[in-house]
Short mmCIF file of C-alpha atoms and ligand atoms in Angstrom, two decimals:
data_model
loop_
_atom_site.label_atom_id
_atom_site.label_comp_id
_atom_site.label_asym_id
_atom_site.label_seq_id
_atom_site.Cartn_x
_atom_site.Cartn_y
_atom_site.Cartn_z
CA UNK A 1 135.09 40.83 118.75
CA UNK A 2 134.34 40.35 115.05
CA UNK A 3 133.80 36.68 115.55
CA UNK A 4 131.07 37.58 118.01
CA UNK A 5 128.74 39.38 115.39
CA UNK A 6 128.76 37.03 112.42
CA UNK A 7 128.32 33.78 114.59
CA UNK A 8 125.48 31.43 114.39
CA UNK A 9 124.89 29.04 111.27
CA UNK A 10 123.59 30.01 107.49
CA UNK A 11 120.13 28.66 106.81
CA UNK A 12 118.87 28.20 103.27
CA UNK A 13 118.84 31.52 102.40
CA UNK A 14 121.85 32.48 103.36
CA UNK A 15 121.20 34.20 106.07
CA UNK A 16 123.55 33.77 109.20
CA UNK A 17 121.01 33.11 112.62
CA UNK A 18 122.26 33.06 115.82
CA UNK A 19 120.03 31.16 118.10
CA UNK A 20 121.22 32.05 121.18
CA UNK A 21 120.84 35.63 120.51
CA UNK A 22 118.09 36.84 123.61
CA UNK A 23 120.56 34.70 125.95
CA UNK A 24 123.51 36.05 124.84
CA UNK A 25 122.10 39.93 125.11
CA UNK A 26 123.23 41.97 128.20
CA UNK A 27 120.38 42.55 131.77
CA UNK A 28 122.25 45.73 132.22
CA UNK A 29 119.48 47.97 130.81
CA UNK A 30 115.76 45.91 131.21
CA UNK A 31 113.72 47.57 128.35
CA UNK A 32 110.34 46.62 128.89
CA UNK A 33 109.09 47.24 125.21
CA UNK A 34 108.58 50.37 122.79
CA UNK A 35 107.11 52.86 124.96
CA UNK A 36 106.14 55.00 121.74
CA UNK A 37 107.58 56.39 118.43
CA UNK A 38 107.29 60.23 117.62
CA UNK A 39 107.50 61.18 114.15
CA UNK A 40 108.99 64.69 113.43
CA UNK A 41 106.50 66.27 110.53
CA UNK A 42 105.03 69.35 108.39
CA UNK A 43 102.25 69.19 109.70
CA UNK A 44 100.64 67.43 112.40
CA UNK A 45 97.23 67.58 112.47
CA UNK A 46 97.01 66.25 109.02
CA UNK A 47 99.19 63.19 110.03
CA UNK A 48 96.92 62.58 112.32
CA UNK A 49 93.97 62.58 110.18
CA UNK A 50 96.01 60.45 108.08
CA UNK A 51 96.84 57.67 110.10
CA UNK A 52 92.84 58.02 111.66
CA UNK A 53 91.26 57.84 109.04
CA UNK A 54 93.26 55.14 106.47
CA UNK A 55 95.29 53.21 109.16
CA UNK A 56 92.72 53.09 111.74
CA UNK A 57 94.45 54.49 114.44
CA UNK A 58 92.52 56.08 117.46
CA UNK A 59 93.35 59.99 119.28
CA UNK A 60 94.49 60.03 122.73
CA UNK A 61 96.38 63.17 123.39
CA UNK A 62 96.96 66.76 121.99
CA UNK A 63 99.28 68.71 123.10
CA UNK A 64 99.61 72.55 121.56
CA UNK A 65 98.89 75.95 122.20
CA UNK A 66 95.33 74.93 123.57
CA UNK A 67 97.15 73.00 126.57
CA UNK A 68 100.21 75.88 127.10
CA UNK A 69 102.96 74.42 124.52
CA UNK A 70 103.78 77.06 122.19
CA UNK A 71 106.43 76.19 119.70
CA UNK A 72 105.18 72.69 118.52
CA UNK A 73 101.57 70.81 117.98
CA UNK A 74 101.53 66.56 118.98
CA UNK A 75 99.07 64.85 118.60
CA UNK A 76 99.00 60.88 120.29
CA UNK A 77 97.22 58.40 118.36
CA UNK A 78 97.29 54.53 119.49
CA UNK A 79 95.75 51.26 118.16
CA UNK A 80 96.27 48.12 120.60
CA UNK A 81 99.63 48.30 122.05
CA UNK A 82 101.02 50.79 119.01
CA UNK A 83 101.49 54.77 120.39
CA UNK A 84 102.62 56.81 117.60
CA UNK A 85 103.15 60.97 118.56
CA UNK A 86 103.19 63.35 115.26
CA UNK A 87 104.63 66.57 115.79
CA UNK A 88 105.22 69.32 114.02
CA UNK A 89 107.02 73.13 114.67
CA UNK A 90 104.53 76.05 114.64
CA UNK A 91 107.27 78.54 113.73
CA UNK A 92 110.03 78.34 111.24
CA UNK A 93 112.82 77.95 113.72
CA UNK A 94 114.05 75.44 116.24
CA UNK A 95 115.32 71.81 116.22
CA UNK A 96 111.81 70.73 114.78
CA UNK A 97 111.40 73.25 111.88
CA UNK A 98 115.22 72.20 111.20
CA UNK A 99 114.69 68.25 111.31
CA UNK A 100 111.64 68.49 108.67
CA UNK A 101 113.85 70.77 106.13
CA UNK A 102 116.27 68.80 106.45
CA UNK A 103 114.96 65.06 106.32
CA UNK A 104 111.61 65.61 105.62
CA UNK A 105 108.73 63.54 107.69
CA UNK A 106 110.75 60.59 109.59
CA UNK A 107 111.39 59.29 112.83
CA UNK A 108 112.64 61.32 115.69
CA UNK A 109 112.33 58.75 118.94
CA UNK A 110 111.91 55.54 119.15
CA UNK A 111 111.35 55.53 123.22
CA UNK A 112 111.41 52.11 125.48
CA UNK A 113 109.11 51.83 128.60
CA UNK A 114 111.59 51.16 131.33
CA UNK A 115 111.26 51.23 135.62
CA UNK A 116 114.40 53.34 135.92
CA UNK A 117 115.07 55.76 133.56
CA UNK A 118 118.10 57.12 136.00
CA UNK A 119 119.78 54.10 135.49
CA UNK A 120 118.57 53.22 131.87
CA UNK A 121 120.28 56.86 131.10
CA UNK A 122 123.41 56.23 133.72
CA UNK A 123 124.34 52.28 132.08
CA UNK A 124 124.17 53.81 128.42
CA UNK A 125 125.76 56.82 128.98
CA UNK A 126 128.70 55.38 130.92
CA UNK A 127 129.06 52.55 128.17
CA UNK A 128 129.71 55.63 125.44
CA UNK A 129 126.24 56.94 124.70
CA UNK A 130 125.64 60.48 123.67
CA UNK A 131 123.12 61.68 126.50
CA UNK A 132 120.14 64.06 124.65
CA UNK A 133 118.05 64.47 128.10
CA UNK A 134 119.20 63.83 131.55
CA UNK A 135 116.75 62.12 133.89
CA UNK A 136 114.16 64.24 134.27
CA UNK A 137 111.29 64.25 136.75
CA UNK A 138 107.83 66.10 134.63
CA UNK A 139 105.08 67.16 137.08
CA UNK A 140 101.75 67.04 136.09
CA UNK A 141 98.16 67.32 137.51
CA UNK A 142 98.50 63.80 136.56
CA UNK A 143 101.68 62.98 138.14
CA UNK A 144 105.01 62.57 137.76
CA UNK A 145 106.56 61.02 134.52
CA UNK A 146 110.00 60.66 134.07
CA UNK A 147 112.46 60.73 131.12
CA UNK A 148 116.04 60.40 129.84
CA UNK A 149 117.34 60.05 126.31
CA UNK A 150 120.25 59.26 124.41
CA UNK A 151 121.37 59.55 120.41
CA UNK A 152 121.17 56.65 117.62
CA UNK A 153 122.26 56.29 114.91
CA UNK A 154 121.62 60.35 112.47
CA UNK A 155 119.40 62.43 114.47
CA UNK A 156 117.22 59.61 116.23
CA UNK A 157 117.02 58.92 119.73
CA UNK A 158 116.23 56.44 121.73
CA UNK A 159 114.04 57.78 125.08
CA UNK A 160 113.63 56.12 127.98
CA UNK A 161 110.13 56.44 129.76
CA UNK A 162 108.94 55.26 132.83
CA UNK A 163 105.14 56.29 133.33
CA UNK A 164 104.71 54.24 136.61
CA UNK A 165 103.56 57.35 138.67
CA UNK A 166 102.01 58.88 135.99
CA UNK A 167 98.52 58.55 135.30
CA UNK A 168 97.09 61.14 132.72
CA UNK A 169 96.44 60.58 128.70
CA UNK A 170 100.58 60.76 127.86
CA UNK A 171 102.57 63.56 129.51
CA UNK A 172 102.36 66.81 131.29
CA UNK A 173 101.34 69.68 128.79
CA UNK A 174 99.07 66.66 126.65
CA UNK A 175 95.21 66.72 126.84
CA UNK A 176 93.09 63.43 126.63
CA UNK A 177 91.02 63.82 123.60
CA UNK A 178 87.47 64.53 124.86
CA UNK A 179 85.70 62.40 122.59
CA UNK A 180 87.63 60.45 120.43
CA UNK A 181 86.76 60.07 116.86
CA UNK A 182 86.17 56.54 116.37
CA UNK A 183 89.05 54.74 114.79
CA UNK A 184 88.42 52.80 111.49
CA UNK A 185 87.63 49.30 112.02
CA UNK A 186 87.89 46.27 110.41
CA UNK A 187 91.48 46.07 110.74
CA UNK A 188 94.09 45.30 113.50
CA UNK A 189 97.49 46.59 113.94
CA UNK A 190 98.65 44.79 117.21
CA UNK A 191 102.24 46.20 117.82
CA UNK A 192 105.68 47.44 116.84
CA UNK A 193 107.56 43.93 115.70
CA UNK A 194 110.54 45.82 114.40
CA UNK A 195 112.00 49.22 113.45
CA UNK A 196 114.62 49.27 110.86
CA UNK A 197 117.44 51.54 110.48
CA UNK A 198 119.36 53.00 107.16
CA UNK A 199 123.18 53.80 108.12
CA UNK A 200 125.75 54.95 105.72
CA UNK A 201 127.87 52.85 103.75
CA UNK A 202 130.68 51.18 106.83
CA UNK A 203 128.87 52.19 109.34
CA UNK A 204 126.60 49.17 110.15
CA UNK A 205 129.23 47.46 112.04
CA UNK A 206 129.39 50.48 114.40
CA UNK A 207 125.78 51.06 115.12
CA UNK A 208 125.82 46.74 115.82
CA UNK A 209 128.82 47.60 118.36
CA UNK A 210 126.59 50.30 119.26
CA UNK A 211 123.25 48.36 120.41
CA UNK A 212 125.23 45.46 121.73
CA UNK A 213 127.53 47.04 123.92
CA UNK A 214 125.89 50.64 125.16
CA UNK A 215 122.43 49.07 125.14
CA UNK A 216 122.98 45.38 125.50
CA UNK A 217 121.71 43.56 122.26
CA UNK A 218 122.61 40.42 121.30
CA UNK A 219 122.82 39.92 117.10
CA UNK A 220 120.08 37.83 115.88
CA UNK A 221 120.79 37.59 112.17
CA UNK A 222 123.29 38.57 109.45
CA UNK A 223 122.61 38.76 106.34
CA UNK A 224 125.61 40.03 103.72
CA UNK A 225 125.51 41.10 100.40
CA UNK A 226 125.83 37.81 98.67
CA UNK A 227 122.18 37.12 100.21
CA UNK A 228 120.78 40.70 99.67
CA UNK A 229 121.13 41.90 95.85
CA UNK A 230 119.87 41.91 92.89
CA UNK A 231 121.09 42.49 89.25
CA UNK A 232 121.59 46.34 89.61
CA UNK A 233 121.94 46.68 93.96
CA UNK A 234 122.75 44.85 97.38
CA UNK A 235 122.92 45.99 100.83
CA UNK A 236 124.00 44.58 104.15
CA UNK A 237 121.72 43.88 106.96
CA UNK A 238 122.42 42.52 110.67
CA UNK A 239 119.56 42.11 113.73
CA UNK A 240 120.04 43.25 116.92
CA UNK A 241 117.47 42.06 119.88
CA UNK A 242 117.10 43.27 123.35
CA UNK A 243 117.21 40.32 126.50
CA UNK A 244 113.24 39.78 126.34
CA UNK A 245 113.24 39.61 122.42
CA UNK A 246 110.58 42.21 122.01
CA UNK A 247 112.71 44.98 120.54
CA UNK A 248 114.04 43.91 116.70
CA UNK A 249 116.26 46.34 114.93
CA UNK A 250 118.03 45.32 112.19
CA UNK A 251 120.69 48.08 110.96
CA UNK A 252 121.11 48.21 106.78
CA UNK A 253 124.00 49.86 105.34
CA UNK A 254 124.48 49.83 101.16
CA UNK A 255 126.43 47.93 99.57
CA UNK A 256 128.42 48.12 95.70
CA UNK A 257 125.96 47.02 92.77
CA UNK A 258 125.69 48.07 89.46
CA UNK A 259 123.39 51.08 90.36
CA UNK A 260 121.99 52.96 93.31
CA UNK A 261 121.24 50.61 96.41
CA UNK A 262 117.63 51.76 97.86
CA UNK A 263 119.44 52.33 101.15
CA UNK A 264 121.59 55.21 99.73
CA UNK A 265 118.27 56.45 97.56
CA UNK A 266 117.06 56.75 101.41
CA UNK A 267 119.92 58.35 102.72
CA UNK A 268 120.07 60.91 99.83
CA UNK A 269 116.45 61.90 100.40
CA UNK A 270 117.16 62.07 103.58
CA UNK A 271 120.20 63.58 104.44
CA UNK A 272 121.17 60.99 107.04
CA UNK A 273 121.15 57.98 108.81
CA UNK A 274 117.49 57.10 109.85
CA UNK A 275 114.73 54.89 110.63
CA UNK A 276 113.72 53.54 107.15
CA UNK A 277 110.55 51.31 108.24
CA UNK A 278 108.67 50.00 111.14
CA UNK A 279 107.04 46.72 110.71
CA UNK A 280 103.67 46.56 112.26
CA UNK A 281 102.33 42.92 113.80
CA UNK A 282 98.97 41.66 113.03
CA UNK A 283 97.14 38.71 113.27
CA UNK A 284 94.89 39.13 110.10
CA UNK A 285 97.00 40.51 107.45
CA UNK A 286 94.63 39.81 104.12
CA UNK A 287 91.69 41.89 106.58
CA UNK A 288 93.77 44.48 106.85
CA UNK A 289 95.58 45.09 104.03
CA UNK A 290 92.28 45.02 101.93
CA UNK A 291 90.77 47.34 104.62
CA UNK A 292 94.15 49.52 103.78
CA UNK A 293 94.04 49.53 100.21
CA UNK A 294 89.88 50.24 100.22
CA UNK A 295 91.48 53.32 102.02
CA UNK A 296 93.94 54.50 99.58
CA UNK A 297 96.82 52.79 101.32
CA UNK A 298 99.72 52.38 98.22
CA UNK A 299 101.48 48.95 98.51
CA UNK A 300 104.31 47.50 96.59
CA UNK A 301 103.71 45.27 94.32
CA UNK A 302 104.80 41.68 93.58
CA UNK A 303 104.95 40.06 89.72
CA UNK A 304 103.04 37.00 88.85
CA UNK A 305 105.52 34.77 88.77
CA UNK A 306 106.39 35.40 92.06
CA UNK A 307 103.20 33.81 93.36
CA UNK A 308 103.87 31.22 90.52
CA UNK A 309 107.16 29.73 92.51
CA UNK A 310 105.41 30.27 95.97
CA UNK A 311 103.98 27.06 96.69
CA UNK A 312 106.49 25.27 96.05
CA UNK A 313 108.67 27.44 97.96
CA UNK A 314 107.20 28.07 101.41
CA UNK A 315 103.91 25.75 101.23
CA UNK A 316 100.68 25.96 102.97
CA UNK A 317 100.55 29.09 104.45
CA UNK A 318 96.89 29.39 105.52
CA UNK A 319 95.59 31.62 102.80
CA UNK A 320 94.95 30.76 99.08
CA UNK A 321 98.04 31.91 97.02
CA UNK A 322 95.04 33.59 94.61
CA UNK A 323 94.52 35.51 97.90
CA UNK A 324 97.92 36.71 98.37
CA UNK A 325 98.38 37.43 95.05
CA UNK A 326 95.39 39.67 94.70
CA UNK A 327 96.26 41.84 98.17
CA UNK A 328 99.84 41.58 97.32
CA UNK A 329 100.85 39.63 100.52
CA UNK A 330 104.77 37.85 100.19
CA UNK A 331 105.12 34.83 102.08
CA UNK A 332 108.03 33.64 103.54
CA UNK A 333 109.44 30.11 105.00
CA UNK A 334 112.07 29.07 107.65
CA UNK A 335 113.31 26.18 110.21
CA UNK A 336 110.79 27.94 112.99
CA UNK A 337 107.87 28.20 110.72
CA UNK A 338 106.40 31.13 108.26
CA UNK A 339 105.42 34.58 108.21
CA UNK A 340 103.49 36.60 105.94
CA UNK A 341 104.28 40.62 105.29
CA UNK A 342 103.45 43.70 102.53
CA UNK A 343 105.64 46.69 102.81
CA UNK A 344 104.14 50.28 101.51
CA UNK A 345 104.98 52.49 99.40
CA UNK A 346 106.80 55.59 100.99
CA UNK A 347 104.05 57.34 103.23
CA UNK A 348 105.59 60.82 102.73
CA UNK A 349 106.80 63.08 99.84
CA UNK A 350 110.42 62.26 100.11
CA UNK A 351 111.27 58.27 99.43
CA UNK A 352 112.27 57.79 102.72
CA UNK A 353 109.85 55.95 105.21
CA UNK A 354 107.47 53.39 104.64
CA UNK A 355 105.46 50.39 106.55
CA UNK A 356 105.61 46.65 106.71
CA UNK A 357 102.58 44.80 107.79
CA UNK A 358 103.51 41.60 109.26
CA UNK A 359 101.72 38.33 110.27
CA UNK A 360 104.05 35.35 112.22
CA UNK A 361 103.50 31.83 112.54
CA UNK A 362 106.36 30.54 114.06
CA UNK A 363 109.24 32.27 112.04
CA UNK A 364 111.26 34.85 113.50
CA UNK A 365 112.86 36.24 110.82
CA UNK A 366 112.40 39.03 107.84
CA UNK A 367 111.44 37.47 105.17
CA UNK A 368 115.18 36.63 103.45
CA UNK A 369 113.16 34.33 100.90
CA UNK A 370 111.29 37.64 99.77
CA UNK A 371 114.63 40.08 99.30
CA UNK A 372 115.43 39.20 95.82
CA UNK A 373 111.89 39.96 94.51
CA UNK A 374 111.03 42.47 97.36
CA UNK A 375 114.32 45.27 96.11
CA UNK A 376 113.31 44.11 92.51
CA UNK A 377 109.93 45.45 93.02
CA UNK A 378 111.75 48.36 95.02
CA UNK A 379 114.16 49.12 91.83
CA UNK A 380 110.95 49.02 89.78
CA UNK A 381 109.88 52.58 91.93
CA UNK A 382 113.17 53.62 92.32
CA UNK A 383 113.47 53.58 88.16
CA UNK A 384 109.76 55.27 88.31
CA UNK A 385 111.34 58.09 90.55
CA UNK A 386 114.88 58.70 88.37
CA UNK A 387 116.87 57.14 90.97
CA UNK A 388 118.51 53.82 89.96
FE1 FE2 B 1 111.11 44.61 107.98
#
């Protein structure tokens, strides 16, 4: 089945696309989209305050021991079609209070809406997947929402949520915020476009196995080591896409350079395989990022030259390259058109996490054209933090 996961033809860059990727993926499990990510964290109600007040993002739900939950605190926050949950323990024991000594802040769910989540849990689990919650009906004054779950790749799961007869905030035991704080404005984060994750070093090709044959994914892209390194590191990186294209996750494992690849950096912090970053989609990326960075909002940045071989790299891309240059903003060119993206710094103590802001005209890719400079600027921290 090898020949399966590296088919499709190299572009420019390098990069090995398979076209026929969304056809090719399995209709055994329909995911309907990302129903929601929930962060595991120190401390939740400062996450939330965080990603209010710099990233805009609005309060729907609390759940704690105000609403009759007594060993964790979540609070719900959404902007358009993105629901993020932060939770955190409030006691130094249980899987929680282990997850952030262990990895720090990070991902704990990434959770797909689906209509059956008996089945969505019965097709995975039958196909080899580790089951983390049978289907479960939740009552609620609101309803009934059911559940299932299964592991990823470290300590992540994948949920599966189906919220058809459920009609409060977000779950039994969650309160609708009363008033909502307004979000911040002048900025807008649209959706989840993809969700990357770190494995360890020859373990990428099992966690592609995994997606395509327990959950159905087709592989959109490959891209080796020859296409993703630098002087000093390299990694490998290969795309996996549900049926209805929505869900991206492309699955990194290090590869041999001359010093520490930024994926193991992440897996040393961590302690793990996990979700390194979640690009978010926008449709006005120099409004947002400069409503970001007037927040505080730490961005990597880009050298001068960079923007000095853009033009005549990816062309017109609707925005001055004096524009770009100033917010940061890489640009990036393929057969399907171009897409413009910023990735920031880590958002927590522990190099681990961090976002990409992304804005697509036509191109359905990652940005291959940006790699080379992207890890350079990455080995620049990494240097800065006594890692490389
Ligand atoms: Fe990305």
């Amino acid at each position: 089945m090898a020949d399966t996961l590296t088919r499709g033809t190299a572009n420019q860059a390098g990069a090995i696309v398979n076209p026929n990727a969304a056809a090719e993926a399995q209709d055994f499990l329909p995911l309907k989209g990302i129903d929601h990510v929930e962060f595991w964290v120190g401390n939740a109600k400062q996450a939330a305050h965080y990603y209010r007040a710099l990233w805009g993002f609005a309060p729907l739900a609390y759940a704690g021991l105000e609403t009759g939950v007594r060993d964790r605190s979540s609070f719900v926050m959404v902007q358009n079609d993105i629901r993020f949950v932060f939770t955190a323990p409030i006691g130094p024991d249980g899987e929680i209070a282990e997850h952030v000594a262990r990895h720090g802040d990070g991902v704990h769910d990434i959770a797909f809406a689906v209509d059956d989540v008996g089945a969505a849990w019965r097709e995975t689990t039958s196909r080899g997947a580790r089951s983390a919650l049978e289907p479960t009906e939740v009552e609620g004054t609101k309803g009934t929402l059911r559940r299932s779950a299964i592991h990823t790749y470290g300590e992540v799961l994948h949920s599966f949520v189906d919220r058809s007869e459920y009609h409060g905030a977000f779950a039994p035991g969650y309160h609708r915020v009363a008033k909502p704080a307004p979000a911040a404005t002048g900025q807008a984060l649209l959706e989840v476009d993809h969700c990357v994750g770190n494995v360890a070093l020859g373990d990428m090709n099992r966690f592609v196995e995994f997606y395509r044959d327990v959950l159905g994914f087709a592989q959109l892209i490959h891209y080796d080591d020859k296409v993703i390194h630098t002087d000093y590191s390299a990694l490998m990186s290969k795309v996996m896409t549900n049926g209805n294209g929505r869900i991206k996750f492309p699955i990194n494992e290090p590869a041999a350079g001359k010093k520490k690849s930024q994926i193991q950096e992440f897996l040393d912090y961590y302690g793990d395989a996990g979700t390194q970053h979640i690009a978010l989609r926008t449709e006005d990326i120099c409004g947002t990022v400069r409503a970001l960075r007037e927040r505080g909002i730490e961005f990597l940045g880009m050298p001068h030259a960079y923007y000095e071989s853009l033009p005549d790299r990816v062309g017109d891309v609707g925005v001055p390259i004096e524009t770009l240059e100033e917010l940061g903003i890489e640009a990036d060119r393929d057969e399907e058109g171009y897409l413009l993206q910023i990735f920031t710094r880590p958002v927590q103590d522990r190099p681990t996490f961090f976002f990409e802001i992304i804005e697509r005209h036509g191109s359905r890719g990652f940005g291959v054209g940006n790699f080379k400079a992207l890890f350079e600027a990455i080995e620049a921290e990494q240097a800065r933090r006594g890692n490389l």
